[in-house]
PDB file of C-alpha atoms in Angstrom:
ATOM      1  CA  UNK N   1     127.005  91.516  34.240  1.00  0.00           C
ATOM      2  CA  UNK N   2     130.191  89.563  33.653  1.00  0.00           C
ATOM      3  CA  UNK N   3     130.769  89.209  37.426  1.00  0.00           C
ATOM      4  CA  UNK N   4     127.238  87.842  37.870  1.00  0.00           C
ATOM      5  CA  UNK N   5     127.802  85.178  35.198  1.00  0.00           C
ATOM      6  CA  UNK N   6     131.156  84.310  36.715  1.00  0.00           C
ATOM      7  CA  UNK N   7     129.617  83.833  40.179  1.00  0.00           C
ATOM      8  CA  UNK N   8     126.757  81.718  38.869  1.00  0.00           C
ATOM      9  CA  UNK N   9     129.172  79.456  36.987  1.00  0.00           C
ATOM     10  CA  UNK N  10     131.195  78.971  40.184  1.00  0.00           C
ATOM     11  CA  UNK N  11     128.028  78.018  42.048  1.00  0.00           C
ATOM     12  CA  UNK N  12     127.070  75.571  39.299  1.00  0.00           C
ATOM     13  CA  UNK N  13     130.536  73.981  39.390  1.00  0.00           C
ATOM     14  CA  UNK N  14     130.375  73.646  43.173  1.00  0.00           C
ATOM     15  CA  UNK N  15     126.969  71.965  42.908  1.00  0.00           C
ATOM     16  CA  UNK N  16     128.291  69.459  40.355  1.00  0.00           C
ATOM     17  CA  UNK N  17     131.274  68.628  42.562  1.00  0.00           C
ATOM     18  CA  UNK N  18     129.066  68.128  45.622  1.00  0.00           C
ATOM     19  CA  UNK N  19     126.573  65.933  43.780  1.00  0.00           C
ATOM     20  CA  UNK N  20     129.325  63.791  42.275  1.00  0.00           C
ATOM     21  CA  UNK N  21     130.728  63.205  45.768  1.00  0.00           C
ATOM     22  CA  UNK N  22     127.439  61.794  47.102  1.00  0.00           C
ATOM     23  CA  UNK N  23     128.293  58.107  46.406  1.00  0.00           C
ATOM     24  CA  UNK N  24     131.533  58.595  48.332  1.00  0.00           C
ATOM     25  CA  UNK N  25     129.537  59.871  51.311  1.00  0.00           C
ATOM     26  CA  UNK N  26     127.977  56.471  51.997  1.00  0.00           C
ATOM     27  CA  UNK N  27     127.995  55.239  55.562  1.00  0.00           C
ATOM     28  CA  UNK N  28     129.665  51.922  56.299  1.00  0.00           C
ATOM     29  CA  UNK N  29     128.596  49.963  59.367  1.00  0.00           C
ATOM     30  CA  UNK N  30     130.418  46.824  60.495  1.00  0.00           C
ATOM     31  CA  UNK N  31     128.891  44.367  62.922  1.00  0.00           C
ATOM     32  CA  UNK N  32     130.380  41.243  64.452  1.00  0.00           C
ATOM     33  CA  UNK N  33     128.193  38.263  65.265  1.00  0.00           C
ATOM     34  CA  UNK N  34     128.854  37.065  68.807  1.00  0.00           C
ATOM     35  CA  UNK N  35     127.882  33.474  68.031  1.00  0.00           C
ATOM     36  CA  UNK N  36     129.809  32.914  64.784  1.00  0.00           C
ATOM     37  CA  UNK N  37     132.381  35.710  64.904  1.00  0.00           C
ATOM     38  CA  UNK N  38     131.575  36.730  61.333  1.00  0.00           C
ATOM     39  CA  UNK N  39     131.950  40.371  60.406  1.00  0.00           C
ATOM     40  CA  UNK N  40     129.260  41.775  58.145  1.00  0.00           C
ATOM     41  CA  UNK N  41     129.487  45.141  56.448  1.00  0.00           C
ATOM     42  CA  UNK N  42     126.453  47.195  55.515  1.00  0.00           C
ATOM     43  CA  UNK N  43     126.743  50.209  53.243  1.00  0.00           C
ATOM     44  CA  UNK N  44     123.885  52.666  53.399  1.00  0.00           C
ATOM     45  CA  UNK N  45     123.601  55.769  51.287  1.00  0.00           C
ATOM     46  CA  UNK N  46     122.812  59.079  52.864  1.00  0.00           C
ATOM     47  CA  UNK N  47     119.595  60.755  51.812  1.00  0.00           C
ATOM     48  CA  UNK N  48     120.118  63.101  48.886  1.00  0.00           C
ATOM     49  CA  UNK N  49     118.071  66.247  48.499  1.00  0.00           C
ATOM     50  CA  UNK N  50     115.134  65.568  46.206  1.00  0.00           C
ATOM     51  CA  UNK N  51     115.094  61.824  46.881  1.00  0.00           C
ATOM     52  CA  UNK N  52     111.691  60.661  48.155  1.00  0.00           C
ATOM     53  CA  UNK N  53     111.711  59.220  51.647  1.00  0.00           C
ATOM     54  CA  UNK N  54     109.314  56.424  52.592  1.00  0.00           C
ATOM     55  CA  UNK N  55     107.511  57.323  55.772  1.00  0.00           C
ATOM     56  CA  UNK N  56     105.288  54.515  57.001  1.00  0.00           C
ATOM     57  CA  UNK N  57     103.581  55.082  60.355  1.00  0.00           C
ATOM     58  CA  UNK N  58     104.752  52.781  63.137  1.00  0.00           C
ATOM     59  CA  UNK N  59     101.171  51.774  63.941  1.00  0.00           C
ATOM     60  CA  UNK N  60     100.432  50.645  60.360  1.00  0.00           C
ATOM     61  CA  UNK N  61      99.849  46.865  60.468  1.00  0.00           C
ATOM     62  CA  UNK N  62     101.073  44.494  57.768  1.00  0.00           C
ATOM     63  CA  UNK N  63      98.790  42.308  55.668  1.00  0.00           C
ATOM     64  CA  UNK N  64      98.472  40.579  52.325  1.00  0.00           C
ATOM     65  CA  UNK N  65      96.386  42.866  50.082  1.00  0.00           C
ATOM     66  CA  UNK N  66      94.201  41.691  47.242  1.00  0.00           C
ATOM     67  CA  UNK N  67      91.939  44.174  45.477  1.00  0.00           C
ATOM     68  CA  UNK N  68      88.883  42.693  43.776  1.00  0.00           C
ATOM     69  CA  UNK N  69      88.161  44.150  40.369  1.00  0.00           C
ATOM     70  CA  UNK N  70      85.088  46.391  40.460  1.00  0.00           C
ATOM     71  CA  UNK N  71      82.040  45.343  38.469  1.00  0.00           C
ATOM     72  CA  UNK N  72      78.881  47.136  37.441  1.00  0.00           C
ATOM     73  CA  UNK N  73      77.126  45.924  40.590  1.00  0.00           C
ATOM     74  CA  UNK N  74      80.019  45.634  43.077  1.00  0.00           C
ATOM     75  CA  UNK N  75      82.331  48.469  44.119  1.00  0.00           C
ATOM     76  CA  UNK N  76      86.080  48.086  44.552  1.00  0.00           C
ATOM     77  CA  UNK N  77      86.794  45.976  47.644  1.00  0.00           C
ATOM     78  CA  UNK N  78      90.006  45.075  49.413  1.00  0.00           C
ATOM     79  CA  UNK N  79      90.909  41.818  51.138  1.00  0.00           C
ATOM     80  CA  UNK N  80      93.454  42.282  53.911  1.00  0.00           C
ATOM     81  CA  UNK N  81      94.603  38.842  55.062  1.00  0.00           C
ATOM     82  CA  UNK N  82      91.303  37.413  53.816  1.00  0.00           C
ATOM     83  CA  UNK N  83      89.080  39.935  55.619  1.00  0.00           C
ATOM     84  CA  UNK N  84      86.990  42.088  53.251  1.00  0.00           C
ATOM     85  CA  UNK N  85      87.146  45.856  53.686  1.00  0.00           C
ATOM     86  CA  UNK N  86      85.591  48.637  51.694  1.00  0.00           C
ATOM     87  CA  UNK N  87      87.814  51.098  49.897  1.00  0.00           C
ATOM     88  CA  UNK N  88      87.836  54.764  50.902  1.00  0.00           C
ATOM     89  CA  UNK N  89      87.155  57.308  48.136  1.00  0.00           C
ATOM     90  CA  UNK N  90      90.663  58.762  48.556  1.00  0.00           C
ATOM     91  CA  UNK N  91      92.546  55.443  48.424  1.00  0.00           C
ATOM     92  CA  UNK N  92      96.300  55.868  47.982  1.00  0.00           C
ATOM     93  CA  UNK N  93      98.560  52.927  47.199  1.00  0.00           C
ATOM     94  CA  UNK N  94     102.274  53.732  47.302  1.00  0.00           C
ATOM     95  CA  UNK N  95     104.714  51.539  45.366  1.00  0.00           C
ATOM     96  CA  UNK N  96     108.106  50.506  46.720  1.00  0.00           C
ATOM     97  CA  UNK N  97     109.637  53.647  45.216  1.00  0.00           C
ATOM     98  CA  UNK N  98     106.980  55.985  46.687  1.00  0.00           C
ATOM     99  CA  UNK N  99     104.991  56.421  43.480  1.00  0.00           C
ATOM    100  CA  UNK N 100     101.195  56.382  43.552  1.00  0.00           C
ATOM    101  CA  UNK N 101      99.712  53.282  41.946  1.00  0.00           C
ATOM    102  CA  UNK N 102      96.369  53.108  40.192  1.00  0.00           C
ATOM    103  CA  UNK N 103      94.118  50.654  42.094  1.00  0.00           C
ATOM    104  CA  UNK N 104      92.975  49.134  38.786  1.00  0.00           C
ATOM    105  CA  UNK N 105      96.544  48.076  37.956  1.00  0.00           C
ATOM    106  CA  UNK N 106      96.868  46.393  41.357  1.00  0.00           C
ATOM    107  CA  UNK N 107      93.485  44.628  41.167  1.00  0.00           C
ATOM    108  CA  UNK N 108      93.840  40.858  41.148  1.00  0.00           C
ATOM    109  CA  UNK N 109      97.424  40.880  42.484  1.00  0.00           C
ATOM    110  CA  UNK N 110      98.433  39.757  45.969  1.00  0.00           C
ATOM    111  CA  UNK N 111     100.833  42.220  47.589  1.00  0.00           C
ATOM    112  CA  UNK N 112     102.440  42.496  51.005  1.00  0.00           C
ATOM    113  CA  UNK N 113     101.499  45.917  52.348  1.00  0.00           C
ATOM    114  CA  UNK N 114     101.325  47.999  55.458  1.00  0.00           C
ATOM    115  CA  UNK N 115      98.065  49.884  55.630  1.00  0.00           C
ATOM    116  CA  UNK N 116      95.878  52.420  57.403  1.00  0.00           C
ATOM    117  CA  UNK N 117      92.095  52.319  57.642  1.00  0.00           C
ATOM    118  CA  UNK N 118      89.837  55.357  57.937  1.00  0.00           C
ATOM    119  CA  UNK N 119      87.256  55.916  60.685  1.00  0.00           C
ATOM    120  CA  UNK N 120      84.742  53.709  58.861  1.00  0.00           C
ATOM    121  CA  UNK N 121      87.080  50.725  58.511  1.00  0.00           C
ATOM    122  CA  UNK N 122      87.763  51.363  54.834  1.00  0.00           C
ATOM    123  CA  UNK N 123      91.225  51.017  53.316  1.00  0.00           C
ATOM    124  CA  UNK N 124      92.633  54.539  53.045  1.00  0.00           C
ATOM    125  CA  UNK N 125      96.386  54.143  52.479  1.00  0.00           C
ATOM    126  CA  UNK N 126      98.614  51.187  51.614  1.00  0.00           C
ATOM    127  CA  UNK N 127     102.374  50.958  51.206  1.00  0.00           C
ATOM    128  CA  UNK N 128     103.626  48.056  49.066  1.00  0.00           C
ATOM    129  CA  UNK N 129     106.567  46.390  50.810  1.00  0.00           C
ATOM    130  CA  UNK N 130     109.770  45.035  49.349  1.00  0.00           C
ATOM    131  CA  UNK N 131     110.882  41.524  50.319  1.00  0.00           C
ATOM    132  CA  UNK N 132     113.484  42.996  52.682  1.00  0.00           C
ATOM    133  CA  UNK N 133     110.874  45.193  54.394  1.00  0.00           C
ATOM    134  CA  UNK N 134     108.559  42.203  54.767  1.00  0.00           C
ATOM    135  CA  UNK N 135     111.303  40.089  56.359  1.00  0.00           C
ATOM    136  CA  UNK N 136     112.307  42.938  58.676  1.00  0.00           C
ATOM    137  CA  UNK N 137     108.690  43.458  59.744  1.00  0.00           C
ATOM    138  CA  UNK N 138     108.166  39.759  60.460  1.00  0.00           C
ATOM    139  CA  UNK N 139     111.409  39.597  62.433  1.00  0.00           C
ATOM    140  CA  UNK N 140     110.403  42.468  64.715  1.00  0.00           C
ATOM    141  CA  UNK N 141     106.704  41.670  65.178  1.00  0.00           C
TER     142      UNK N 141
END
């Protein structure tokens, strides 16, 4: 029994050491601009186990989303760049940190999103974009 506890404590210590070393495992990328000669350094962290990863399909277009508040006579509707779409029953809106957002909390706000429609043209999934993601999307498309 004592050997089992000793082994498990060694494993726990090793896990703590590995997790504390994660910030030191960041990747540094240096690029040099050919026009100005300036060197820029980007530091990107490696993915850590348990950290959610944002996976947005490449074919998901970008738009400005505005959800209209539902009323007693009108169902929830989405405006994507001014064009009105219905909302699918299984609507999922992902925040910038990959958390699901309640459509009622988003209603009335204008958000930059990438989205997918279902077979009937209804909004099925939307990913809220950060400012950096929006700029990167506009630069490449």
